[in-house]
Amino acid sequence: MSKILITIATALLAVIGSTTAYSYPPYYGPPAAHYPPPTTHYSPPYFRQSTYYCNGQAYNLYDSICCGAQVTPITGFKDPACCGNVAFDRNEKLCCSGALVAKGATATGCCGAAAIDLSLQDCCAGTVIVRLNKICCGGVQADRKSIYEVCCGAVGMDKTKELCCNGTPKKIEDAFKTGNNLVANTFACCGNSVFNQRSNYCYMNQIYPRKNYVPFWRLDHHHHDYHHQDFHHHH
């Protein structure tokens, strides 16, 4: 009886051991160059190596970070990173040109060393611009003419009146007198030409009337209908 119980217990332990999930500690990116070699080695399914060296100083990458030649504890950091030789939490601060800036509702990105609000501002060649008033195309800022203005290469254009065809603005009215894209995607580019997507389609830079266009997913359907009708005709 005791042998049977031992056998059952051994089998249960084997099943539990085979289904145990390994929980790996968070990984904070590739470790700094280390010398001497790590003291532990990663061999699945065991934990990866954790001890590295930063300028000759041993540290554990799960509770510290090596920035430059300095080891800094990262306890409590949600998203640790380096800003030069200084460790910081990207969840709380920004690193703008090597300087730490507090993150906030109006500080969500960088433009050079300045923090900017990415929902309202852009960075144009290192200069902060207000998106409502300015547009930046090819690193050059210009006054925004309308809320529909976008860039086409290095120039701005009104996306409701123009299309950017191969990097060149094309006026829709030059091809269609009363045409516009107030209803998005009504007109589009086919090579360097403008066409109406409701009545035409573009294939290999050629414009074709849509009435002759049969989508590929309907070809089998038409083929089936033909044979179905032919079957009833002969029977």
JSON list of N, CA and C in Angstrom, two decimals, residues 120-166:
[
{"chain": "A", "resi": 120, "resn": "LEU", "atom": "N", "xyz": [-0.68, 69.92, -28.76]},
{"chain": "A", "resi": 120, "resn": "LEU", "atom": "CA", "xyz": [-0.90, 71.27, -29.28]},
{"chain": "A", "resi": 120, "resn": "LEU", "atom": "C", "xyz": [0.30, 71.84, -30.04]},
{"chain": "A", "resi": 121, "resn": "GLN", "atom": "N", "xyz": [1.47, 71.26, -29.81]},
{"chain": "A", "resi": 121, "resn": "GLN", "atom": "CA", "xyz": [2.68, 71.84, -30.36]},
{"chain": "A", "resi": 121, "resn": "GLN", "atom": "C", "xyz": [3.45, 70.83, -31.21]},
{"chain": "A", "resi": 122, "resn": "ASP", "atom": "N", "xyz": [4.31, 71.37, -32.07]},
{"chain": "A", "resi": 122, "resn": "ASP", "atom": "CA", "xyz": [5.22, 70.57, -32.88]},
{"chain": "A", "resi": 122, "resn": "ASP", "atom": "C", "xyz": [6.63, 71.12, -32.70]},
{"chain": "A", "resi": 123, "resn": "CYS", "atom": "N", "xyz": [7.59, 70.30, -33.07]},
{"chain": "A", "resi": 123, "resn": "CYS", "atom": "CA", "xyz": [8.98, 70.74, -33.05]},
{"chain": "A", "resi": 123, "resn": "CYS", "atom": "C", "xyz": [9.45, 70.84, -34.50]},
{"chain": "A", "resi": 124, "resn": "CYS", "atom": "N", "xyz": [9.72, 72.05, -34.94]},
{"chain": "A", "resi": 124, "resn": "CYS", "atom": "CA", "xyz": [10.11, 72.28, -36.33]},
{"chain": "A", "resi": 124, "resn": "CYS", "atom": "C", "xyz": [11.58, 72.70, -36.37]},
{"chain": "A", "resi": 125, "resn": "ALA", "atom": "N", "xyz": [12.44, 71.75, -36.71]},
{"chain": "A", "resi": 125, "resn": "ALA", "atom": "CA", "xyz": [13.88, 72.02, -36.79]},
{"chain": "A", "resi": 125, "resn": "ALA", "atom": "C", "xyz": [14.40, 72.66, -35.51]},
{"chain": "A", "resi": 126, "resn": "GLY", "atom": "N", "xyz": [13.95, 72.13, -34.36]},
{"chain": "A", "resi": 126, "resn": "GLY", "atom": "CA", "xyz": [14.43, 72.63, -33.08]},
{"chain": "A", "resi": 126, "resn": "GLY", "atom": "C", "xyz": [13.68, 73.82, -32.53]},
{"chain": "A", "resi": 127, "resn": "THR", "atom": "N", "xyz": [12.67, 74.29, -33.25]},
{"chain": "A", "resi": 127, "resn": "THR", "atom": "CA", "xyz": [11.87, 75.44, -32.79]},
{"chain": "A", "resi": 127, "resn": "THR", "atom": "C", "xyz": [10.45, 74.98, -32.46]},
{"chain": "A", "resi": 128, "resn": "VAL", "atom": "N", "xyz": [9.94, 75.42, -31.32]},
{"chain": "A", "resi": 128, "resn": "VAL", "atom": "CA", "xyz": [8.59, 75.05, -30.91]},
{"chain": "A", "resi": 128, "resn": "VAL", "atom": "C", "xyz": [7.57, 75.89, -31.67]},
{"chain": "A", "resi": 129, "resn": "ILE", "atom": "N", "xyz": [6.59, 75.23, -32.28]},
{"chain": "A", "resi": 129, "resn": "ILE", "atom": "CA", "xyz": [5.52, 75.95, -32.97]},
{"chain": "A", "resi": 129, "resn": "ILE", "atom": "C", "xyz": [4.17, 75.47, -32.46]},
{"chain": "A", "resi": 130, "resn": "VAL", "atom": "N", "xyz": [3.18, 76.35, -32.51]},
{"chain": "A", "resi": 130, "resn": "VAL", "atom": "CA", "xyz": [1.81, 76.01, -32.12]},
{"chain": "A", "resi": 130, "resn": "VAL", "atom": "C", "xyz": [1.10, 75.47, -33.36]},
{"chain": "A", "resi": 131, "resn": "ARG", "atom": "N", "xyz": [0.64, 74.24, -33.28]},
{"chain": "A", "resi": 131, "resn": "ARG", "atom": "CA", "xyz": [0.07, 73.56, -34.45]},
{"chain": "A", "resi": 131, "resn": "ARG", "atom": "C", "xyz": [-1.14, 74.29, -35.02]},
{"chain": "A", "resi": 132, "resn": "LEU", "atom": "N", "xyz": [-1.89, 74.99, -34.19]},
{"chain": "A", "resi": 132, "resn": "LEU", "atom": "CA", "xyz": [-3.08, 75.70, -34.68]},
{"chain": "A", "resi": 132, "resn": "LEU", "atom": "C", "xyz": [-2.72, 76.87, -35.58]},
{"chain": "A", "resi": 133, "resn": "ASN", "atom": "N", "xyz": [-1.52, 77.46, -35.38]},
{"chain": "A", "resi": 133, "resn": "ASN", "atom": "CA", "xyz": [-1.13, 78.65, -36.14]},
{"chain": "A", "resi": 133, "resn": "ASN", "atom": "C", "xyz": [-0.07, 78.39, -37.20]},
{"chain": "A", "resi": 134, "resn": "LYS", "atom": "N", "xyz": [0.72, 77.35, -37.00]},
{"chain": "A", "resi": 134, "resn": "LYS", "atom": "CA", "xyz": [1.86, 77.10, -37.89]},
{"chain": "A", "resi": 134, "resn": "LYS", "atom": "C", "xyz": [1.83, 75.67, -38.42]},
{"chain": "A", "resi": 135, "resn": "ILE", "atom": "N", "xyz": [2.52, 75.49, -39.53]},
{"chain": "A", "resi": 135, "resn": "ILE", "atom": "CA", "xyz": [2.72, 74.17, -40.10]},
{"chain": "A", "resi": 135, "resn": "ILE", "atom": "C", "xyz": [4.20, 74.03, -40.42]},
{"chain": "A", "resi": 136, "resn": "CYS", "atom": "N", "xyz": [4.73, 72.84, -40.26]},
{"chain": "A", "resi": 136, "resn": "CYS", "atom": "CA", "xyz": [6.15, 72.60, -40.51]},
{"chain": "A", "resi": 136, "resn": "CYS", "atom": "C", "xyz": [6.31, 71.58, -41.62]},
{"chain": "A", "resi": 137, "resn": "CYS", "atom": "N", "xyz": [6.85, 72.01, -42.75]},
{"chain": "A", "resi": 137, "resn": "CYS", "atom": "CA", "xyz": [7.05, 71.12, -43.89]},
{"chain": "A", "resi": 137, "resn": "CYS", "atom": "C", "xyz": [8.52, 71.12, -44.28]},
{"chain": "A", "resi": 138, "resn": "GLY", "atom": "N", "xyz": [9.14, 69.97, -44.21]},
{"chain": "A", "resi": 138, "resn": "GLY", "atom": "CA", "xyz": [10.55, 69.88, -44.58]},
{"chain": "A", "resi": 138, "resn": "GLY", "atom": "C", "xyz": [11.45, 70.70, -43.68]},
{"chain": "A", "resi": 139, "resn": "GLY", "atom": "N", "xyz": [11.07, 70.85, -42.41]},
{"chain": "A", "resi": 139, "resn": "GLY", "atom": "CA", "xyz": [11.89, 71.62, -41.48]},
{"chain": "A", "resi": 139, "resn": "GLY", "atom": "C", "xyz": [11.71, 73.12, -41.58]},
{"chain": "A", "resi": 140, "resn": "VAL", "atom": "N", "xyz": [10.77, 73.56, -42.42]},
{"chain": "A", "resi": 140, "resn": "VAL", "atom": "CA", "xyz": [10.51, 75.00, -42.59]},
{"chain": "A", "resi": 140, "resn": "VAL", "atom": "C", "xyz": [9.09, 75.30, -42.10]},
{"chain": "A", "resi": 141, "resn": "GLN", "atom": "N", "xyz": [8.95, 76.26, -41.21]},
{"chain": "A", "resi": 141, "resn": "GLN", "atom": "CA", "xyz": [7.63, 76.61, -40.69]},
{"chain": "A", "resi": 141, "resn": "GLN", "atom": "C", "xyz": [6.98, 77.70, -41.53]},
{"chain": "A", "resi": 142, "resn": "ALA", "atom": "N", "xyz": [5.66, 77.62, -41.61]},
{"chain": "A", "resi": 142, "resn": "ALA", "atom": "CA", "xyz": [4.89, 78.62, -42.36]},
{"chain": "A", "resi": 142, "resn": "ALA", "atom": "C", "xyz": [3.56, 78.81, -41.66]},
{"chain": "A", "resi": 143, "resn": "ASP", "atom": "N", "xyz": [2.91, 79.94, -41.94]},
{"chain": "A", "resi": 143, "resn": "ASP", "atom": "CA", "xyz": [1.60, 80.22, -41.34]},
{"chain": "A", "resi": 143, "resn": "ASP", "atom": "C", "xyz": [0.57, 79.22, -41.86]},
{"chain": "A", "resi": 144, "resn": "ARG", "atom": "N", "xyz": [-0.24, 78.71, -40.95]},
{"chain": "A", "resi": 144, "resn": "ARG", "atom": "CA", "xyz": [-1.29, 77.78, -41.34]},
{"chain": "A", "resi": 144, "resn": "ARG", "atom": "C", "xyz": [-2.47, 78.56, -41.92]},
{"chain": "A", "resi": 145, "resn": "LYS", "atom": "N", "xyz": [-2.92, 78.17, -43.10]},
{"chain": "A", "resi": 145, "resn": "LYS", "atom": "CA", "xyz": [-4.01, 78.88, -43.78]},
{"chain": "A", "resi": 145, "resn": "LYS", "atom": "C", "xyz": [-5.38, 78.34, -43.40]},
{"chain": "A", "resi": 146, "resn": "SER", "atom": "N", "xyz": [-5.44, 77.06, -43.06]},
{"chain": "A", "resi": 146, "resn": "SER", "atom": "CA", "xyz": [-6.72, 76.47, -42.65]},
{"chain": "A", "resi": 146, "resn": "SER", "atom": "C", "xyz": [-6.45, 75.23, -41.81]},
{"chain": "A", "resi": 147, "resn": "ILE", "atom": "N", "xyz": [-7.50, 74.72, -41.20]},
{"chain": "A", "resi": 147, "resn": "ILE", "atom": "CA", "xyz": [-7.35, 73.51, -40.38]},
{"chain": "A", "resi": 147, "resn": "ILE", "atom": "C", "xyz": [-7.11, 72.28, -41.25]},
{"chain": "A", "resi": 148, "resn": "TYR", "atom": "N", "xyz": [-7.33, 72.42, -42.56]},
{"chain": "A", "resi": 148, "resn": "TYR", "atom": "CA", "xyz": [-7.16, 71.30, -43.47]},
{"chain": "A", "resi": 148, "resn": "TYR", "atom": "C", "xyz": [-5.76, 71.25, -44.09]},
{"chain": "A", "resi": 149, "resn": "GLU", "atom": "N", "xyz": [-4.90, 72.17, -43.69]},
{"chain": "A", "resi": 149, "resn": "GLU", "atom": "CA", "xyz": [-3.59, 72.24, -44.32]},
{"chain": "A", "resi": 149, "resn": "GLU", "atom": "C", "xyz": [-2.68, 71.13, -43.83]},
{"chain": "A", "resi": 150, "resn": "VAL", "atom": "N", "xyz": [-2.05, 70.45, -44.79]},
{"chain": "A", "resi": 150, "resn": "VAL", "atom": "CA", "xyz": [-1.09, 69.38, -44.50]},
{"chain": "A", "resi": 150, "resn": "VAL", "atom": "C", "xyz": [0.13, 69.59, -45.39]},
{"chain": "A", "resi": 151, "resn": "CYS", "atom": "N", "xyz": [1.14, 68.79, -45.17]},
{"chain": "A", "resi": 151, "resn": "CYS", "atom": "CA", "xyz": [2.37, 68.92, -45.96]},
{"chain": "A", "resi": 151, "resn": "CYS", "atom": "C", "xyz": [2.36, 67.98, -47.16]},
{"chain": "A", "resi": 152, "resn": "CYS", "atom": "N", "xyz": [2.90, 68.49, -48.25]},
{"chain": "A", "resi": 152, "resn": "CYS", "atom": "CA", "xyz": [3.17, 67.67, -49.43]},
{"chain": "A", "resi": 152, "resn": "CYS", "atom": "C", "xyz": [4.62, 67.96, -49.79]},
{"chain": "A", "resi": 153, "resn": "GLY", "atom": "N", "xyz": [5.50, 67.09, -49.35]},
{"chain": "A", "resi": 153, "resn": "GLY", "atom": "CA", "xyz": [6.92, 67.39, -49.50]},
{"chain": "A", "resi": 153, "resn": "GLY", "atom": "C", "xyz": [7.29, 68.55, -48.61]},
{"chain": "A", "resi": 154, "resn": "ALA", "atom": "N", "xyz": [7.87, 69.58, -49.19]},
{"chain": "A", "resi": 154, "resn": "ALA", "atom": "CA", "xyz": [8.32, 70.75, -48.42]},
{"chain": "A", "resi": 154, "resn": "ALA", "atom": "C", "xyz": [7.32, 71.90, -48.46]},
{"chain": "A", "resi": 155, "resn": "VAL", "atom": "N", "xyz": [6.13, 71.67, -49.03]},
{"chain": "A", "resi": 155, "resn": "VAL", "atom": "CA", "xyz": [5.14, 72.75, -49.11]},
{"chain": "A", "resi": 155, "resn": "VAL", "atom": "C", "xyz": [3.83, 72.30, -48.47]},
{"chain": "A", "resi": 156, "resn": "GLY", "atom": "N", "xyz": [3.00, 73.29, -48.13]},
{"chain": "A", "resi": 156, "resn": "GLY", "atom": "CA", "xyz": [1.70, 72.99, -47.55]},
{"chain": "A", "resi": 156, "resn": "GLY", "atom": "C", "xyz": [0.62, 72.96, -48.61]},
{"chain": "A", "resi": 157, "resn": "MET", "atom": "N", "xyz": [-0.47, 72.27, -48.30]},
{"chain": "A", "resi": 157, "resn": "MET", "atom": "CA", "xyz": [-1.61, 72.23, -49.22]},
{"chain": "A", "resi": 157, "resn": "MET", "atom": "C", "xyz": [-2.89, 71.99, -48.43]},
{"chain": "A", "resi": 158, "resn": "ASP", "atom": "N", "xyz": [-4.02, 72.36, -49.02]},
{"chain": "A", "resi": 158, "resn": "ASP", "atom": "CA", "xyz": [-5.32, 72.12, -48.42]},
{"chain": "A", "resi": 158, "resn": "ASP", "atom": "C", "xyz": [-5.80, 70.74, -48.87]},
{"chain": "A", "resi": 159, "resn": "LYS", "atom": "N", "xyz": [-5.91, 69.81, -47.93]},
{"chain": "A", "resi": 159, "resn": "LYS", "atom": "CA", "xyz": [-6.22, 68.42, -48.31]},
{"chain": "A", "resi": 159, "resn": "LYS", "atom": "C", "xyz": [-7.64, 68.24, -48.84]},
{"chain": "A", "resi": 160, "resn": "THR", "atom": "N", "xyz": [-8.51, 69.25, -48.67]},
{"chain": "A", "resi": 160, "resn": "THR", "atom": "CA", "xyz": [-9.85, 69.15, -49.24]},
{"chain": "A", "resi": 160, "resn": "THR", "atom": "C", "xyz": [-9.89, 69.64, -50.68]},
{"chain": "A", "resi": 161, "resn": "LYS", "atom": "N", "xyz": [-8.86, 70.39, -51.09]},
{"chain": "A", "resi": 161, "resn": "LYS", "atom": "CA", "xyz": [-8.85, 70.96, -52.44]},
{"chain": "A", "resi": 161, "resn": "LYS", "atom": "C", "xyz": [-7.71, 70.41, -53.31]},
{"chain": "A", "resi": 162, "resn": "GLU", "atom": "N", "xyz": [-6.73, 69.80, -52.65]},
{"chain": "A", "resi": 162, "resn": "GLU", "atom": "CA", "xyz": [-5.56, 69.33, -53.39]},
{"chain": "A", "resi": 162, "resn": "GLU", "atom": "C", "xyz": [-5.20, 67.90, -52.97]},
{"chain": "A", "resi": 163, "resn": "LEU", "atom": "N", "xyz": [-4.44, 67.25, -53.84]},
{"chain": "A", "resi": 163, "resn": "LEU", "atom": "CA", "xyz": [-3.90, 65.92, -53.57]},
{"chain": "A", "resi": 163, "resn": "LEU", "atom": "C", "xyz": [-2.39, 65.97, -53.73]},
{"chain": "A", "resi": 164, "resn": "CYS", "atom": "N", "xyz": [-1.71, 65.17, -52.95]},
{"chain": "A", "resi": 164, "resn": "CYS", "atom": "CA", "xyz": [-0.25, 65.10, -53.06]},
{"chain": "A", "resi": 164, "resn": "CYS", "atom": "C", "xyz": [0.09, 63.90, -53.94]},
{"chain": "A", "resi": 165, "resn": "CYS", "atom": "N", "xyz": [0.37, 64.16, -55.20]},
{"chain": "A", "resi": 165, "resn": "CYS", "atom": "CA", "xyz": [0.66, 63.09, -56.16]},
{"chain": "A", "resi": 165, "resn": "CYS", "atom": "C", "xyz": [2.16, 63.04, -56.44]},
{"chain": "A", "resi": 166, "resn": "ASN", "atom": "N", "xyz": [2.79, 61.98, -55.96]},
{"chain": "A", "resi": 166, "resn": "ASN", "atom": "CA", "xyz": [4.24, 61.81, -56.13]},
{"chain": "A", "resi": 166, "resn": "ASN", "atom": "C", "xyz": [5.02, 63.02, -55.61]}
]
